[in-house]
Coordinates of C-alpha atoms (C1' of nucleotides) in Angstrom, one line a residue:
Chain A
M58 CA 12.7 -10.4 -17.6
Y59 CA 15.9 -9.7 -15.9
S60 CA 19.4 -10.1 -17.3
I61 CA 22.4 -10.5 -15.1
S62 CA 24.4 -8.5 -17.5
N63 CA 22.2 -5.5 -16.5
V64 CA 23.2 -5.6 -12.9
S65 CA 24.8 -2.3 -12.1
S66 CA 27.9 -1.8 -10.0
A67 CA 27.8 -0.2 -6.5
R68 CA 26.1 3.1 -6.1
P69 CA 26.3 5.9 -3.5
P70 CA 24.1 5.6 -0.4
R71 CA 20.5 6.8 -0.3
T72 CA 19.8 10.3 0.9
T73 CA 17.2 10.6 3.7
A74 CA 14.3 13.0 3.6
R75 CA 15.6 16.5 4.3
P76 CA 15.3 19.9 2.5
V77 CA 16.6 18.7 -0.2
E78 CA 19.3 18.1 -2.7
H79 CA 18.1 16.3 -5.7
P80 CA 19.2 14.5 -8.9
F81 CA 16.8 16.4 -11.1
T82 CA 17.5 20.1 -10.6
D83 CA 16.1 21.6 -13.8
D84 CA 13.2 23.7 -12.5
R85 CA 14.0 24.3 -8.9
T86 CA 11.4 26.9 -8.2
G87 CA 9.5 26.8 -4.9
R88 CA 6.9 24.8 -6.7
A89 CA 9.5 22.2 -7.8
R90 CA 11.1 22.1 -4.4
I91 CA 7.8 21.2 -2.9
R92 CA 7.0 18.5 -5.4
D93 CA 10.5 17.0 -5.0
A94 CA 10.2 17.1 -1.3
A95 CA 6.9 15.3 -1.4
I96 CA 8.3 12.6 -3.7
Q97 CA 11.2 12.1 -1.4
L98 CA 9.0 12.0 1.7
V99 CA 6.7 9.3 0.2
A100 CA 9.7 7.3 -1.1
D101 CA 11.3 7.3 2.3
S102 CA 8.3 7.0 4.6
G103 CA 5.4 5.6 2.6
P104 CA 1.9 7.0 1.8
S105 CA 1.1 7.5 5.5
A106 CA 3.7 10.3 5.6
W107 CA 1.6 12.3 3.2
S108 CA 0.3 15.6 4.6
A109 CA 0.6 19.2 3.8
R110 CA 2.5 20.0 6.9
G111 CA 4.9 17.0 6.4
V112 CA 5.7 18.1 2.9
A113 CA 6.0 21.7 3.9
R114 CA 8.5 20.7 6.7
A115 CA 10.5 18.6 4.3
A116 CA 10.6 21.4 1.7
G117 CA 11.3 24.1 4.3
V118 CA 8.3 26.2 3.5
S119 CA 4.9 26.8 5.0
P120 CA 1.9 24.5 4.5
G121 CA 0.0 27.4 3.0
L122 CA 2.6 27.7 0.2
V123 CA 2.1 24.0 -0.6
I124 CA -1.6 24.7 -1.2
H125 CA -0.9 28.1 -2.8
H126 CA 1.3 26.4 -5.5
Y127 CA -0.8 23.3 -6.1
G128 CA -4.3 24.2 -5.0
S129 CA -4.8 21.0 -3.1
M130 CA -3.0 18.0 -1.7
D131 CA -4.7 15.9 -4.4
A132 CA -3.3 18.1 -7.1
L133 CA 0.1 17.9 -5.6
R134 CA -0.2 14.1 -5.5
A135 CA -1.2 14.0 -9.1
A136 CA 1.8 16.3 -10.0
C137 CA 4.1 14.0 -8.1
D138 CA 2.8 10.9 -9.9
E139 CA 3.1 12.6 -13.3
H140 CA 6.6 13.7 -12.6
V141 CA 7.9 10.3 -11.4
V142 CA 6.1 8.6 -14.2
A143 CA 7.7 10.9 -16.8
R144 CA 11.1 10.2 -15.4
I145 CA 10.6 6.5 -15.4
R146 CA 9.3 6.7 -19.0
E147 CA 12.4 8.5 -20.0
K148 CA 14.6 5.9 -18.5
A149 CA 12.5 3.0 -20.0
E150 CA 12.8 4.6 -23.4
A151 CA 16.5 5.1 -23.1
A152 CA 16.9 1.5 -22.1
S153 CA 14.6 0.3 -24.9
A154 CA 16.5 2.4 -27.5
T155 CA 19.7 0.5 -26.6
G156 CA 18.1 -2.8 -27.1
A157 CA 18.7 -3.6 -23.4
P158 CA 16.2 -5.9 -21.7
V159 CA 13.3 -3.7 -20.6
D160 CA 12.9 -4.9 -17.0
V161 CA 11.5 -2.2 -14.8
L162 CA 13.7 -3.1 -11.8
S163 CA 16.8 -2.5 -13.8
V164 CA 15.4 0.6 -15.3
L165 CA 14.9 1.9 -11.8
R166 CA 18.4 1.1 -10.7
E167 CA 20.0 4.5 -11.1
D168 CA 21.9 7.0 -9.1
D169 CA 18.9 8.7 -7.6
G170 CA 19.3 7.0 -4.3
G171 CA 16.3 4.8 -4.9
L172 CA 13.9 7.7 -5.2
L173 CA 11.9 6.7 -8.2
A174 CA 11.8 3.1 -7.2
G175 CA 10.8 4.0 -3.6
Y176 CA 8.0 6.4 -4.7
L177 CA 6.7 3.9 -7.2
A178 CA 6.7 1.1 -4.7
A179 CA 4.7 3.3 -2.4
V180 CA 2.0 4.2 -4.9
L181 CA 1.7 1.1 -7.1
A182 CA -1.1 -0.4 -4.9
E183 CA -3.0 2.9 -4.8
S184 CA -5.4 4.2 -7.4
S185 CA -3.6 6.6 -9.7
P186 CA -4.4 7.3 -13.3
A187 CA -0.8 8.2 -14.1
V188 CA 0.7 5.2 -12.4
A189 CA -1.8 2.9 -14.2
R190 CA -0.8 4.4 -17.5
L191 CA 2.8 3.8 -16.6
V192 CA 2.2 0.2 -15.9
D193 CA 0.3 -0.2 -19.1
D194 CA 3.2 1.4 -21.0
L195 CA 5.7 -0.8 -19.3
V196 CA 3.7 -3.8 -20.3
A197 CA 3.6 -2.6 -23.9
D198 CA 7.4 -2.2 -23.8
A199 CA 7.8 -5.7 -22.4
E200 CA 5.6 -7.1 -25.1
R201 CA 7.7 -5.4 -27.8
Y202 CA 10.8 -6.8 -26.3
L203 CA 9.3 -10.3 -26.1
L204 CA 8.3 -10.1 -29.7
H205 CA 11.8 -9.1 -30.8
G206 CA 13.4 -11.7 -28.4
A207 CA 11.3 -14.4 -29.9
A208 CA 12.1 -13.4 -33.4
S209 CA 15.8 -13.4 -32.6
G210 CA 15.5 -16.8 -31.0
R211 CA 16.6 -15.7 -27.6
L212 CA 13.2 -16.1 -26.1
R213 CA 10.7 -18.9 -26.4
P214 CA 7.7 -18.1 -28.6
T215 CA 4.2 -18.2 -27.1
D216 CA 0.7 -17.7 -28.4
D217 CA 0.0 -15.3 -25.6
L218 CA 2.8 -12.7 -25.8
R219 CA 0.7 -10.1 -24.1
G220 CA -0.3 -12.3 -21.2
R221 CA 3.4 -13.1 -20.7
A222 CA 4.3 -9.5 -20.8
V223 CA 1.7 -8.6 -18.2
V224 CA 2.8 -11.4 -15.9
L225 CA 6.5 -10.6 -16.1
T226 CA 6.0 -6.9 -15.6
L227 CA 3.6 -7.3 -12.7
W228 CA 5.9 -9.8 -11.1
S229 CA 8.8 -7.3 -11.1
L230 CA 6.5 -4.5 -9.9
G231 CA 5.0 -6.7 -7.3
A232 CA 8.4 -7.6 -6.0
L233 CA 9.1 -3.9 -5.8
V234 CA 6.0 -3.3 -3.7
M235 CA 7.0 -6.2 -1.5
K236 CA 10.6 -4.8 -1.2
E237 CA 10.7 -5.1 2.6
H238 CA 9.8 -8.8 2.4
V239 CA 12.4 -9.3 -0.3
K240 CA 14.9 -7.6 1.9
R241 CA 14.1 -9.6 5.0
L242 CA 14.0 -12.9 3.2
L243 CA 16.8 -12.5 0.8
G244 CA 18.8 -9.5 2.0
A245 CA 18.2 -7.9 -1.4
D246 CA 17.2 -4.2 -1.4
L247 CA 15.4 -3.6 -4.7
T248 CA 15.3 0.2 -4.3
A249 CA 18.6 1.0 -2.7
A250 CA 20.9 2.3 -5.4
G251 CA 23.8 1.6 -3.1
T252 CA 23.2 -2.1 -3.2
G253 CA 26.0 -4.0 -4.7
T254 CA 25.7 -6.8 -7.3
E255 CA 25.9 -9.5 -4.7
A256 CA 22.9 -8.3 -2.7
I257 CA 20.7 -8.1 -5.7
A258 CA 21.9 -11.4 -7.0
A259 CA 20.0 -13.2 -4.2
Y260 CA 16.8 -12.2 -5.9
V261 CA 18.1 -12.3 -9.5
R262 CA 19.6 -15.7 -9.5
P263 CA 16.4 -17.7 -8.7
V264 CA 14.5 -15.5 -11.1
S265 CA 17.0 -16.1 -13.9
D266 CA 16.9 -19.8 -13.2
I267 CA 13.2 -19.9 -13.6
Y268 CA 13.4 -17.8 -16.7
A269 CA 16.0 -20.1 -18.1
H270 CA 14.4 -23.5 -17.4
G271 CA 11.0 -23.0 -15.8
L272 CA 10.1 -24.8 -12.7
F273 CA 8.5 -28.1 -13.8
S274 CA 10.5 -31.1 -14.9
E275 CA 10.1 -31.9 -18.6
A276 CA 7.9 -34.9 -17.8
F277 CA 5.7 -32.9 -15.6
A278 CA 5.6 -30.0 -18.0
S279 CA 4.3 -32.3 -20.7
T280 CA 1.5 -33.4 -18.3
T281 CA 0.6 -29.9 -17.5
R282 CA 0.4 -29.0 -21.1
A283 CA -1.9 -31.9 -21.7
V284 CA -4.2 -30.6 -18.9
L285 CA -4.1 -27.1 -20.3
E286 CA -5.1 -28.3 -23.8
E287 CA -8.0 -30.3 -22.3
E288 CA -9.3 -27.3 -20.5
S289 CA -9.1 -25.0 -23.5
P290 CA -12.5 -24.1 -25.0
Chain B
M272 CA 3.7 -22.5 -8.2
Y273 CA 0.3 -22.7 -9.6
S274 CA -1.5 -25.8 -10.8
I275 CA -4.4 -25.6 -13.2
S276 CA -6.0 -28.5 -11.5
N277 CA -6.4 -26.2 -8.4
V278 CA -8.6 -23.7 -10.2
S279 CA -11.9 -23.7 -8.3
S280 CA -15.3 -23.4 -9.9
A281 CA -17.6 -20.4 -9.7
R282 CA -18.3 -18.9 -6.3
P283 CA -21.0 -16.6 -5.0
P284 CA -20.5 -12.8 -5.4
R285 CA -18.6 -10.8 -2.9
T286 CA -20.4 -9.1 -0.1
T287 CA -19.9 -5.3 0.3
A288 CA -19.0 -3.7 3.6
R289 CA -22.1 -3.6 5.8
P290 CA -23.0 -4.7 9.4
V291 CA -22.1 -7.7 8.7
E292 CA -22.7 -11.3 7.9
H293 CA -19.6 -13.3 7.9
P294 CA -18.1 -16.7 7.0
F295 CA -16.5 -17.1 10.4
T296 CA -19.2 -16.8 13.0
D297 CA -17.6 -18.7 16.0
D298 CA -17.1 -15.9 18.5
R299 CA -19.6 -13.3 17.5
T300 CA -19.4 -11.1 20.6
G301 CA -19.3 -7.3 20.1
R302 CA -15.5 -7.6 20.1
A303 CA -15.6 -10.1 17.3
R304 CA -18.2 -8.1 15.4
I305 CA -15.9 -5.1 15.5
R306 CA -12.9 -7.0 14.4
D307 CA -14.7 -8.6 11.5
A308 CA -16.2 -5.3 10.4
A309 CA -12.8 -3.8 10.4
I310 CA -11.4 -6.6 8.3
Q311 CA -14.2 -6.3 5.8
L312 CA -13.8 -2.5 5.7
V313 CA -10.1 -2.7 4.9
A314 CA -10.6 -5.6 2.4
D315 CA -13.3 -3.5 0.6
S316 CA -11.9 0.0 0.8
G317 CA -8.2 -0.3 1.6
P318 CA -6.0 1.0 4.4
S319 CA -7.3 4.6 3.9
A320 CA -10.7 3.5 5.1
W321 CA -9.3 2.7 8.5
S322 CA -10.7 4.9 11.3
A323 CA -12.4 4.3 14.6
R324 CA -15.6 5.9 13.4
G325 CA -15.5 4.0 10.1
V326 CA -15.2 0.7 11.8
A327 CA -17.8 1.6 14.4
R328 CA -20.2 2.5 11.6
A329 CA -19.6 -0.7 9.8
A330 CA -20.0 -2.7 13.0
G331 CA -23.1 -0.9 14.1
V332 CA -21.6 0.3 17.4
S333 CA -20.2 3.5 18.8
P334 CA -16.5 4.5 18.3
G335 CA -16.1 4.4 22.0
L336 CA -16.9 0.7 22.1
V337 CA -14.2 0.0 19.5
I338 CA -11.6 1.6 21.8
H339 CA -13.3 0.1 24.9
H340 CA -12.8 -3.4 23.5
Y341 CA -9.4 -3.1 21.9
G342 CA -7.8 -0.2 23.8
S343 CA -6.5 1.5 20.7
M344 CA -6.8 1.5 16.9
D345 CA -3.3 0.0 16.7
A346 CA -4.3 -2.9 19.0
L347 CA -7.4 -3.5 16.8
R348 CA -5.2 -3.5 13.7
A349 CA -2.9 -6.0 15.3
A350 CA -5.9 -8.2 16.2
C351 CA -7.2 -8.0 12.7
D352 CA -3.8 -9.0 11.3
E353 CA -3.5 -11.9 13.7
H354 CA -7.0 -13.1 12.9
V355 CA -6.6 -13.0 9.2
V356 CA -3.1 -14.6 9.4
A357 CA -4.4 -17.4 11.6
R358 CA -7.2 -18.1 9.1
I359 CA -4.8 -18.1 6.1
R360 CA -2.4 -20.4 8.1
E361 CA -5.3 -22.8 8.6
K362 CA -6.1 -22.9 5.0
A363 CA -2.5 -23.3 3.9
E364 CA -2.0 -26.1 6.4
A365 CA -5.2 -27.8 5.1
A366 CA -3.9 -27.5 1.5
S367 CA -0.5 -28.7 2.5
A368 CA -1.9 -31.7 4.3
T369 CA -3.6 -32.9 1.1
G370 CA -0.4 -32.6 -0.8
A371 CA -1.9 -30.0 -3.0
P372 CA 0.4 -27.3 -4.5
V373 CA 0.9 -24.6 -1.8
D374 CA 0.2 -21.5 -3.9
V375 CA -1.1 -18.7 -1.8
L376 CA -3.4 -17.5 -4.4
S377 CA -5.2 -20.8 -4.6
V378 CA -5.3 -21.1 -0.8
L379 CA -7.1 -17.8 -0.7
R380 CA -9.7 -18.7 -3.3
E381 CA -12.4 -19.7 -0.9
D382 CA -16.1 -18.9 -0.3
D383 CA -15.4 -15.9 1.9
G384 CA -16.1 -13.4 -0.8
G385 CA -12.5 -12.5 -1.2
L386 CA -12.2 -11.3 2.3
L387 CA -8.9 -12.8 3.4
A388 CA -7.3 -12.0 0.0
G389 CA -8.7 -8.5 0.0
Y390 CA -7.4 -7.8 3.5
L391 CA -4.0 -9.4 2.8
A392 CA -3.6 -7.4 -0.4
A393 CA -4.3 -4.2 1.5
V394 CA -1.7 -4.9 4.3
L395 CA 1.1 -6.7 2.5
A396 CA 3.0 -3.5 1.7
E397 CA 2.6 -2.2 5.2
S398 CA 4.8 -2.9 8.2
S399 CA 3.1 -5.7 10.3
P400 CA 4.8 -8.3 12.4
A401 CA 2.0 -10.8 11.9
V402 CA 1.9 -10.4 8.2
A403 CA 5.7 -10.7 7.9
R404 CA 5.5 -13.9 9.9
L405 CA 2.8 -15.2 7.6
V406 CA 4.9 -14.4 4.5
D407 CA 7.9 -16.2 6.1
D408 CA 5.7 -19.2 6.9
L409 CA 4.3 -19.3 3.4
V410 CA 7.8 -19.3 2.0
A411 CA 8.7 -22.2 4.3
D412 CA 5.7 -24.0 3.1
A413 CA 6.7 -23.4 -0.5
E414 CA 10.2 -24.6 0.2
R415 CA 8.9 -27.8 1.6
Y416 CA 6.7 -28.3 -1.4
L417 CA 9.6 -27.6 -3.8
L418 CA 11.7 -30.1 -1.9
H419 CA 9.1 -32.8 -2.2
G420 CA 8.4 -31.9 -5.8
A421 CA 12.0 -32.2 -6.8
A422 CA 12.3 -35.5 -5.0
S423 CA 9.3 -36.9 -6.8
G424 CA 10.7 -35.7 -10.1
R425 CA 7.8 -33.3 -10.8
L426 CA 9.9 -30.2 -10.2
R427 CA 13.3 -29.3 -11.4
P428 CA 16.1 -29.5 -8.8
T429 CA 18.0 -26.4 -7.9
D430 CA 20.8 -25.5 -5.6
D431 CA 18.9 -22.6 -4.2
L432 CA 15.6 -24.1 -3.1
R433 CA 15.0 -21.3 -0.6
G434 CA 15.6 -18.5 -3.1
R435 CA 13.2 -20.1 -5.5
A436 CA 10.6 -20.5 -2.8
V437 CA 10.9 -16.8 -1.8
V438 CA 10.7 -15.6 -5.4
L439 CA 7.6 -17.8 -6.3
T440 CA 5.8 -16.8 -3.1
L441 CA 6.5 -13.1 -3.4
W442 CA 5.5 -13.2 -7.1
S443 CA 2.1 -14.5 -6.1
L444 CA 1.7 -12.1 -3.2
G445 CA 2.9 -9.3 -5.4
A446 CA 0.3 -10.1 -8.0
L447 CA -2.3 -10.0 -5.2
V448 CA -1.1 -6.5 -4.1
M449 CA -1.3 -5.5 -7.7
K450 CA -4.7 -7.0 -8.2
E451 CA -6.3 -3.9 -9.7
H452 CA -3.6 -3.8 -12.4
V453 CA -4.0 -7.5 -13.0
K454 CA -7.7 -6.9 -13.4
R455 CA -7.3 -4.0 -15.8
L456 CA -4.7 -5.7 -17.9
L457 CA -6.0 -9.2 -18.0
G458 CA -9.6 -9.1 -16.7
A459 CA -8.6 -11.5 -13.9
D460 CA -9.8 -10.6 -10.4
L461 CA -7.4 -12.4 -8.0
T462 CA -9.6 -11.8 -4.9
A463 CA -13.1 -12.1 -6.2
A464 CA -14.3 -15.5 -5.1
G465 CA -17.1 -15.2 -7.6
T466 CA -14.6 -15.2 -10.5
G467 CA -15.0 -18.2 -12.8
T468 CA -12.2 -20.3 -14.1
E469 CA -12.0 -18.4 -17.4
A470 CA -11.2 -15.1 -15.8
I471 CA -8.4 -16.4 -13.6
A472 CA -7.0 -18.4 -16.5
A473 CA -5.9 -15.2 -18.2
Y474 CA -3.4 -14.9 -15.4
V475 CA -2.7 -18.5 -14.8
R476 CA -2.0 -19.6 -18.3
P477 CA 1.1 -17.4 -18.9
V478 CA 2.3 -18.2 -15.4
S479 CA 2.0 -21.9 -16.0
D480 CA 3.7 -21.6 -19.4
I481 CA 6.7 -19.9 -17.7
Y482 CA 6.8 -22.5 -15.0
A483 CA 6.6 -25.3 -17.5
H484 CA 9.3 -24.0 -19.9
G485 CA 10.9 -20.9 -18.6
L486 CA 11.2 -17.9 -20.8
F487 CA 14.6 -18.2 -22.6
S488 CA 15.2 -20.4 -25.5
E489 CA 17.5 -23.3 -24.8
A490 CA 20.4 -21.7 -26.6
F491 CA 20.0 -18.4 -24.7
A492 CA 19.5 -20.3 -21.4
S493 CA 22.8 -22.0 -21.9
T494 CA 24.5 -18.6 -22.5
T495 CA 22.9 -17.1 -19.4
R496 CA 24.0 -20.0 -17.4
A497 CA 27.6 -19.5 -18.6
V498 CA 27.3 -15.8 -17.6
L499 CA 26.0 -16.8 -14.2
E500 CA 28.8 -19.2 -13.6
E501 CA 31.4 -16.6 -14.6
E502 CA 30.0 -14.1 -12.1
S503 CA 29.8 -16.5 -9.2
P504 CA 32.5 -15.8 -6.6
Chain C
dC180 C1' -32.1 -6.3 48.0
dG181 C1' -27.1 -4.5 46.8
dA182 C1' -22.8 -5.3 44.5
dT183 C1' -20.3 -6.5 40.6
dA184 C1' -19.3 -7.3 35.8
dT185 C1' -20.2 -6.6 31.2
dG186 C1' -21.8 -4.2 27.2
dC187 C1' -22.7 0.0 25.5
dT188 C1' -23.6 5.2 24.3
dA189 C1' -22.9 10.1 24.4
dT190 C1' -19.9 13.7 25.2
dA191 C1' -15.8 16.0 25.5
dC192 C1' -11.0 16.7 24.6
dA193 C1' -6.4 17.3 22.4
dC194 C1' -4.5 17.0 18.2
dC195 C1' -4.3 16.6 13.4
dT196 C1' -6.0 17.4 8.6
dG197 C1' -6.7 20.4 4.3
dT198 C1' -7.7 24.8 3.2
dT199 C1' -8.7 29.9 3.3
dT200 C1' -7.5 34.6 4.1
dA201 C1' -4.9 38.6 5.1
dG202 C1' -0.9 40.7 4.8
dC203 C1' 4.3 41.5 4.1
dG204 C1' 8.5 41.9 1.2
dC205 C1' 10.8 42.2 -3.0
dG206 C1' 11.6 43.1 -7.8
dG207 C1' 10.4 45.1 -12.1
dA208 C1' 8.0 48.2 -15.2
dG209 C1' 6.1 52.6 -16.3
Chain D
dC279 C1' 7.5 57.5 -7.1
dT280 C1' 3.3 53.9 -7.6
dC281 C1' 1.5 49.7 -9.1
dC282 C1' 1.5 45.0 -10.0
dG283 C1' 2.9 40.3 -9.7
dC284 C1' 5.1 36.8 -7.3
dG285 C1' 6.7 34.3 -3.4
dC286 C1' 5.8 33.6 1.0
dT287 C1' 4.1 33.4 6.1
dA288 C1' 1.0 33.2 10.0
dA289 C1' -3.3 32.7 11.7
dA290 C1' -7.7 30.9 11.6
dC291 C1' -11.3 27.7 10.3
dA292 C1' -14.1 23.5 9.7
dG293 C1' -13.8 18.9 9.9
dG294 C1' -11.6 14.8 11.0
dT295 C1' -8.7 11.7 14.2
dG296 C1' -7.9 8.6 18.5
dT297 C1' -9.0 8.5 23.0
dA298 C1' -10.9 9.3 27.8
dT299 C1' -14.7 9.8 30.9
dA300 C1' -19.2 9.5 32.9
dG301 C1' -23.1 7.1 33.1
dC302 C1' -27.0 3.9 31.8
dA303 C1' -28.9 -0.9 31.2
dT304 C1' -28.8 -5.7 32.0
dA305 C1' -27.5 -10.1 34.0
dT306 C1' -25.7 -12.7 37.8
dC307 C1' -24.5 -13.7 42.4
dG308 C1' -24.7 -13.6 47.5

DNA sequence: CGATATGCTATACACCTGTTTAGCGCGGAG
DNA sequence: CTCCGCGCTAAACAGGTGTATAGCATATCG
């Protein structure tokens, strides 16, 4: 689900990969600098940019230090996933606590220059236990929101709340993965925090329209429902 | 858009990567065998499986022959993209000619063991001119379908037909890219041609429900529309 | 027959990958 | 002072990458 009232105002431009000023500066040891540089690199240049030497260069350290701190590139990858997932979880929980709509795209629209969104977009299609857990959690969040929304009368009830939560969440995440196509076709950059309301609106408007009224005419919707009921076991 | 009446019946199981029996056998020179093996490899094992030696092994030839025929791995990649895109285009045109709903997921559900879908899922998030063109064409197809659907009264009219076409197409393609998450969360395998109606239904049902009625209650939809109109320039 | 084209392999090369190892510098504690 | 721990680099290694090159086998044509 996506609510227009959640559309944030203009943000500062994205930073490019370089060693490395960062929105989360809590534990800036060499270890943290390396992890953060790796996240930035993947967010900016995709999974193919992943290498010990690339990360080392971006962090301003030697490749040996990368391995020294993390033991292997796989372990670094897992650490990056866990870190990004934890951050997103925090943001999703904060949004949930305010009763705001729990759409992952709005959760990700923060002043981090598109870092979390960019990294997530890059890894969503890859096999990662941490990311799979995040997706599952986001679905659970969406399901809770749908439940409350139906109870309050804002959202239509359904006998398959979970299926709906899965579909809505995966649609949003899928659009994120397909961000370059979204950008080319609609001019909307789903990860750029610097994007103004207008540029995101090109994506949000048709989405909201479908959420508001569906796609089928009422007559056709009735027909489809009849077909659905025939096919049910 | 997705129509239940388009759900195909059970198909034979997927083939695994091996040298290599294939649904399209028209030009089975060494060159074609290599290209087809490469497509199968990526469909089965993702972009990280891409290497001259991996493709050569799968095709039962030497790595040198791969390069001999295509000049470089980049050229082979481009050839694979073009080939898959051409096949999908054929299928989409055939579906369009019959007036069937032009949903890419149903177009891809054929007796090729999930090959086209699997390859497309693997490359959709990567930068590829051929794939971008395919996406653009699929959006154009969807827009035409929406136009006809609105004229016939089956689909709701909208002042942003193109935006809707983009969103619907990218949702479907996004779900394809996220196929492992769809499978884990709903048990629906969007690329496996061997999947029966029931397994796909777990994805299709909530989708159809949203298409039929939207997500918001009528009261809330009216409110959202009011917000939308306020925010329009 | 020889010449040419095509298909193909084996080998080698330059460069990249992740990882290991040795060693230096610095700070703190005893 | 010495010792220890930590942070760090440089060099080396094994294994992988894409690619180039030489050469063999086969078929076809004049």
